GROMACS .gro file of C-alpha atoms in nm:
model
  271
    1MET     CA    1   1.496   1.627   0.076
    2LYS     CA    2   1.178   1.735  -0.134
    3ILE     CA    3   0.964   1.447  -0.268
    4ASN     CA    4   0.702   1.517  -0.540
    5TRP     CA    5   0.642   1.262  -0.798
    6PHE     CA    6   0.341   1.238  -0.992
    7PRO     CA    7   0.390   1.109  -1.362
    8GLY     CA    8   0.137   1.150  -1.628
    9HIS     CA    9  -0.008   0.806  -1.627
   10MET     CA   10  -0.146   0.860  -1.288
   11LYS     CA   11  -0.338   1.169  -1.375
   12LYS     CA   12  -0.489   0.940  -1.656
   13ALA     CA   13  -0.536   0.657  -1.413
   14LEU     CA   14  -0.736   0.894  -1.194
   15ASP     CA   15  -0.958   1.024  -1.477
   16GLN     CA   16  -1.011   0.648  -1.581
   17MET     CA   17  -1.103   0.563  -1.231
   18ARG     CA   18  -1.359   0.852  -1.208
   19LYS     CA   19  -1.551   0.686  -1.533
   20GLU     CA   20  -1.516   0.328  -1.401
   21LEU     CA   21  -1.637   0.401  -1.023
   22VAL     CA   22  -1.986   0.480  -1.176
   23LYS     CA   23  -2.003   0.096  -1.231
   24ALA     CA   24  -1.879   0.005  -0.905
   25ASP     CA   25  -2.083  -0.105  -0.595
   26VAL     CA   26  -1.797  -0.107  -0.353
   27VAL     CA   27  -1.422   0.000  -0.342
   28ILE     CA   28  -1.155  -0.232  -0.221
   29TYR     CA   29  -0.883   0.003  -0.091
   30VAL     CA   30  -0.550  -0.171  -0.040
   31LEU     CA   31  -0.319  -0.005   0.226
   32ASP     CA   32   0.045  -0.109   0.312
   33SER     CA   33   0.014  -0.187   0.688
   34ARG     CA   34   0.358  -0.051   0.745
   35ALA     CA   35   0.212   0.308   0.680
   36PRO     CA   36  -0.149   0.283   0.647
   37LYS     CA   37  -0.275   0.621   0.682
   38SER     CA   38   0.011   0.771   0.468
   39CYS     CA   39  -0.154   0.530   0.182
   40LEU     CA   40  -0.484   0.719   0.200
   41ASN     CA   41  -0.502   0.928  -0.118
   42PRO     CA   42  -0.724   1.215  -0.065
   43GLU     CA   43  -0.801   1.244  -0.450
   44ILE     CA   44  -0.927   0.889  -0.434
   45LYS     CA   45  -1.147   0.973  -0.126
   46LYS     CA   46  -1.305   1.255  -0.337
   47LEU     CA   47  -1.387   1.006  -0.617
   48VAL     CA   48  -1.518   0.734  -0.416
   49GLY     CA   49  -1.769   0.967  -0.239
   50THR     CA   50  -2.028   0.761  -0.045
   51LYS     CA   51  -1.961   0.431  -0.203
   52PRO     CA   52  -1.907   0.161   0.062
   53ILE     CA   53  -1.527   0.091   0.115
   54LEU     CA   54  -1.336  -0.222   0.237
   55TYR     CA   55  -1.007  -0.143   0.347
   56ILE     CA   56  -0.740  -0.407   0.330
   57PHE     CA   57  -0.457  -0.379   0.561
   58ASN     CA   58  -0.200  -0.572   0.336
   59LYS     CA   59   0.147  -0.697   0.427
   60ILE     CA   60   0.066  -0.754   0.782
   61ASP     CA   61   0.360  -0.998   0.796
   62LEU     CA   62   0.576  -0.683   0.782
   63THR     CA   63   0.432  -0.444   1.014
   64ASP     CA   64   0.387  -0.370   1.388
   65LEU     CA   65   0.063  -0.558   1.478
   66ASN     CA   66   0.038  -0.371   1.807
   67LYS     CA   67   0.041  -0.033   1.657
   68LEU     CA   68  -0.216  -0.173   1.374
   69GLU     CA   69  -0.430  -0.287   1.640
   70LYS     CA   70  -0.448   0.060   1.792
   71ILE     CA   71  -0.569   0.225   1.457
   72LYS     CA   72  -0.776  -0.043   1.281
   73SER     CA   73  -1.115   0.070   1.414
   74GLN     CA   74  -1.071   0.410   1.274
   75PHE     CA   75  -1.133   0.241   0.927
   76LYS     CA   76  -1.465   0.076   1.041
   77SER     CA   77  -1.805   0.270   1.022
   78GLU     CA   78  -2.137   0.217   0.900
   79ASN     CA   79  -2.021   0.249   0.547
   80SER     CA   80  -1.664   0.098   0.578
   81ASP     CA   81  -1.513  -0.204   0.705
   82TYR     CA   82  -1.154  -0.372   0.679
   83LEU     CA   83  -0.960  -0.685   0.667
   84MET     CA   84  -0.598  -0.756   0.786
   85LEU     CA   85  -0.422  -0.992   0.565
   86ASN     CA   86  -0.128  -1.084   0.353
   87SER     CA   87  -0.245  -1.094   0.005
   88THR     CA   88  -0.012  -1.381  -0.110
   89GLN     CA   89  -0.184  -1.621   0.138
   90SER     CA   90  -0.440  -1.863   0.047
   91GLY     CA   91  -0.812  -1.844   0.169
   92VAL     CA   92  -0.824  -1.457   0.114
   93ILE     CA   93  -1.097  -1.465  -0.157
   94GLY     CA   94  -1.382  -1.614   0.114
   95GLN     CA   95  -1.286  -1.324   0.354
   96VAL     CA   96  -1.289  -1.047   0.084
   97CYS     CA   97  -1.626  -1.170  -0.086
   98ALA     CA   98  -1.809  -1.211   0.271
   99LYS     CA   99  -1.697  -0.832   0.361
  100ILE     CA  100  -1.821  -0.705   0.008
  101ARG     CA  101  -2.157  -0.880   0.065
  102LEU     CA  102  -2.210  -0.739   0.411
  103LEU     CA  103  -2.123  -0.390   0.284
  104CYS     CA  104  -2.352  -0.425  -0.004
  105LYS     CA  105  -2.633  -0.607   0.192
  106ASN     CA  106  -2.877  -0.354   0.140
  107LYS     CA  107  -2.856  -0.359  -0.224
  108ILE     CA  108  -2.855  -0.729  -0.238
  109ASP     CA  109  -3.169  -0.761  -0.023
  110LYS     CA  110  -3.335  -0.481  -0.231
  111PHE     CA  111  -3.293  -0.678  -0.544
  112LYS     CA  112  -3.348  -1.011  -0.392
  113ASN     CA  113  -3.710  -0.911  -0.278
  114LYS     CA  114  -3.766  -0.839  -0.640
  115GLY     CA  115  -3.639  -1.205  -0.724
  116ILE     CA  116  -3.310  -1.079  -0.893
  117ASN     CA  117  -2.973  -1.194  -0.802
  118ILE     CA  118  -2.707  -0.939  -0.881
  119THR     CA  119  -2.334  -0.931  -0.946
  120LEU     CA  120  -2.158  -0.694  -0.721
  121ARG     CA  121  -1.868  -0.485  -0.875
  122ALA     CA  122  -1.554  -0.403  -0.673
  123MET     CA  123  -1.292  -0.156  -0.782
  124VAL     CA  124  -0.948  -0.210  -0.623
  125VAL     CA  125  -0.763   0.110  -0.547
  126GLY     CA  126  -0.444   0.207  -0.356
  127VAL     CA  127  -0.114   0.373  -0.379
  128PRO     CA  128   0.153   0.220  -0.605
  129ASN     CA  129   0.328  -0.109  -0.470
  130SER     CA  130   0.057  -0.144  -0.207
  131GLY     CA  131  -0.009  -0.511  -0.335
  132LYS     CA  132  -0.332  -0.455  -0.534
  133SER     CA  133  -0.231  -0.642  -0.837
  134THR     CA  134  -0.105  -0.952  -0.617
  135LEU     CA  135  -0.437  -0.941  -0.425
  136VAL     CA  136  -0.634  -0.947  -0.739
  137ASN     CA  137  -0.410  -1.239  -0.869
  138ASN     CA  138  -0.491  -1.420  -0.531
  139LEU     CA  139  -0.852  -1.358  -0.591
  140CYS     CA  140  -0.854  -1.497  -0.938
  141LYS     CA  141  -0.630  -1.780  -0.834
  142LYS     CA  142  -0.422  -1.730  -1.120
  143ALA     CA  143  -0.184  -1.445  -1.239
  144LYS     CA  144  -0.415  -1.251  -1.460
  145ALA     CA  145  -0.307  -0.878  -1.354
  146PHE     CA  146   0.034  -0.780  -1.412
  147THR     CA  147   0.237  -0.748  -1.089
  148GLY     CA  148   0.591  -0.607  -0.996
  149ASP     CA  149   0.798  -0.507  -0.706
  150ARG     CA  150   0.807  -0.142  -0.829
  151PRO     CA  151   0.548   0.122  -0.842
  152GLY     CA  152   0.362   0.186  -1.159
  153VAL     CA  153   0.337  -0.170  -1.296
  154THR     CA  154  -0.037  -0.193  -1.358
  155LYS     CA  155  -0.130   0.070  -1.645
  156SER     CA  156  -0.480  -0.010  -1.752
  157LYS     CA  157  -0.808  -0.133  -1.603
  158GLN     CA  158  -0.879  -0.507  -1.579
  159TRP     CA  159  -1.202  -0.658  -1.490
  160PHE     CA  160  -1.212  -1.011  -1.336
  161LYS     CA  161  -1.489  -1.244  -1.191
  162ILE     CA  162  -1.367  -1.374  -0.860
  163ALA     CA  163  -1.706  -1.534  -0.747
  164SER     CA  164  -2.054  -1.630  -0.899
  165ASP     CA  165  -2.171  -1.279  -0.752
  166VAL     CA  166  -1.850  -1.079  -0.736
  167GLU     CA  167  -1.642  -0.901  -0.994
  168VAL     CA  168  -1.331  -0.684  -0.914
  169CYS     CA  169  -1.143  -0.431  -1.140
  170ASP     CA  170  -0.775  -0.363  -1.077
  171THR     CA  171  -0.658  -0.014  -1.118
  172PRO     CA  172  -0.321   0.144  -1.166
  173GLY     CA  173  -0.170   0.263  -0.836
  174THR     CA  174  -0.194   0.645  -0.798
  175LEU     CA  175  -0.031   0.906  -0.565
  176TYR     CA  176  -0.142   1.246  -0.473
  177PRO     CA  177  -0.097   1.518  -0.736
  178ASN     CA  178   0.083   1.726  -0.461
  179LEU     CA  179   0.259   1.561  -0.175
  180ASP     CA  180   0.229   1.863   0.058
  181ASN     CA  181   0.302   1.662   0.365
  182GLN     CA  182   0.671   1.557   0.329
  183GLU     CA  183   0.647   1.336   0.624
  184VAL     CA  184   0.385   1.117   0.432
  185ALA     CA  185   0.598   1.145   0.128
  186LYS     CA  186   0.877   0.999   0.303
  187SER     CA  187   0.673   0.723   0.455
  188LEU     CA  188   0.574   0.629   0.102
  189ALA     CA  189   0.924   0.657  -0.026
  190PHE     CA  190   1.030   0.396   0.268
  191ILE     CA  191   0.778   0.145   0.156
  192GLY     CA  192   0.862   0.169  -0.197
  193SER     CA  193   0.554   0.363  -0.327
  194ILE     CA  194   0.753   0.629  -0.475
  195LYS     CA  195   1.010   0.510  -0.753
  196ASP     CA  196   1.357   0.470  -0.600
  197GLU     CA  197   1.494   0.645  -0.908
  198VAL     CA  198   1.329   0.978  -0.850
  199VAL     CA  199   1.474   0.999  -0.477
  200ASP     CA  200   1.832   1.057  -0.347
  201GLU     CA  201   1.907   0.710  -0.184
  202VAL     CA  202   2.152   0.839   0.071
  203GLU     CA  203   1.922   1.118   0.173
  204LEU     CA  204   1.635   0.862   0.189
  205ALA     CA  205   1.827   0.627   0.399
  206ASN     CA  206   1.940   0.917   0.651
  207GLU     CA  207   1.569   1.015   0.693
  208PHE     CA  208   1.475   0.653   0.739
  209LEU     CA  209   1.724   0.633   1.018
  210LYS     CA  210   1.589   0.965   1.177
  211ARG     CA  211   1.243   0.812   1.181
  212MET     CA  212   1.370   0.478   1.332
  213GLN     CA  213   1.557   0.652   1.609
  214LYS     CA  214   1.219   0.817   1.694
  215LEU     CA  215   0.990   0.515   1.653
  216TYR     CA  216   1.209   0.209   1.726
  217PRO     CA  217   1.536   0.325   1.922
  218GLY     CA  218   1.780   0.059   1.923
  219LYS     CA  219   1.649  -0.147   1.637
  220ILE     CA  220   1.904  -0.012   1.398
  221GLU     CA  221   2.201  -0.095   1.627
  222GLU     CA  222   2.038  -0.435   1.698
  223ARG     CA  223   2.050  -0.522   1.338
  224TYR     CA  224   2.397  -0.349   1.228
  225LYS     CA  225   2.609  -0.460   1.533
  226GLY     CA  226   2.578  -0.128   1.725
  227ALA     CA  227   2.592   0.106   1.405
  228ASN     CA  228   2.326   0.375   1.395
  229ASN     CA  229   2.452   0.571   1.083
  230LEU     CA  230   2.548   0.486   0.719
  231GLN     CA  231   2.921   0.530   0.793
  232ASP     CA  232   2.928   0.279   1.075
  233ILE     CA  233   2.688   0.046   0.866
  234CYS     CA  234   2.950   0.049   0.609
  235LYS     CA  235   3.217  -0.051   0.849
  236ALA     CA  236   3.003  -0.324   1.030
  237ARG     CA  237   2.936  -0.472   0.671
  238SER     CA  238   3.262  -0.404   0.526
  239PHE     CA  239   3.105  -0.185   0.238
  240LEU     CA  240   3.427  -0.047   0.107
  241LEU     CA  241   3.524   0.109  -0.243
  242ALA     CA  242   3.886   0.075  -0.386
  243GLY     CA  243   4.118   0.239  -0.144
  244GLY     CA  244   3.923   0.151   0.150
  245GLU     CA  245   3.676   0.454   0.108
  246LEU     CA  246   3.339   0.378   0.269
  247ASP     CA  247   3.074   0.277   0.001
  248ILE     CA  248   2.775   0.503   0.161
  249SER     CA  249   2.543   0.445  -0.144
  250ARG     CA  250   2.566   0.061  -0.098
  251ALA     CA  251   2.486   0.115   0.277
  252ALA     CA  252   2.180   0.325   0.199
  253LYS     CA  253   2.050   0.075  -0.063
  254ALA     CA  254   2.103  -0.220   0.198
  255LEU     CA  255   1.942  -0.035   0.471
  256ILE     CA  256   1.620   0.042   0.282
  257SER     CA  257   1.618  -0.313   0.136
  258ASP     CA  258   1.650  -0.470   0.481
  259TYR     CA  259   1.366  -0.248   0.594
  260ARG     CA  260   1.132  -0.341   0.300
  261SER     CA  261   1.192  -0.725   0.342
  262GLY     CA  262   1.134  -0.713   0.706
  263ARG     CA  263   1.491  -0.806   0.806
  264ILE     CA  264   1.508  -0.519   1.050
  265GLY     CA  265   1.201  -0.642   1.228
  266ASN     CA  266   0.805  -0.572   1.192
  267LEU     CA  267   0.765  -0.205   1.183
  268MET     CA  268   0.497   0.054   1.128
  269ILE     CA  269   0.725   0.336   1.018
  270GLY     CA  270   0.446   0.562   0.930
  271ASP     CA  271   0.087   0.658   1.045
   0.00000   0.00000   0.00000
């Protein structure tokens, strides 16, 4: 299975991001905690340059927290920090603004010494379906940004004031122009950052089963009454077509849906 999806609006989004980043003091980089490293777009890294970055490990209610604990420190440096959260929960705004102020402390102090209180600008970036717009909606305390459960819903930049001294800009989710690393591409497809319509659902499900056997042996069998392949999942769930033929397509969709909703368990399926 070869995955390579980079629609035209994503190139436009990267060009737009390049222009808007000039105005930003800090970048809020939203990562899906089920595959955080796979969510790091090298093209965005080039655009961000030396600006401070606040990494948001989102959807922590769906990931393997033990694995996340082992890698989270890699995202903290003199110029970056991180937060672990579920962007749908209340109380997020205080945590995010506090981190932004810490990352921009030098700039705040510089202007404060001149008697000037500045407004910090933060650009929110990330791959599609990472929860960027949901986070922005939460920060704004109302649904100002368009959201959806499929990639590519946010199409244009939107600026919002979330505190007296902090503004955020939501951006469309963007992928890499060329997904050379197919293991990364698969991880992004598993979590829904690549449109299901451009991937063969049965091939994707089979790749997911292979990944699960490697990372979480026994989890699939536990969920599907001993079944560990699509054929046996069909039998376990009675997914049958007319005449008793196995409905492999339905089993594939159910498997991926169960994973994305957390019904198989809290898993980190990619780096």
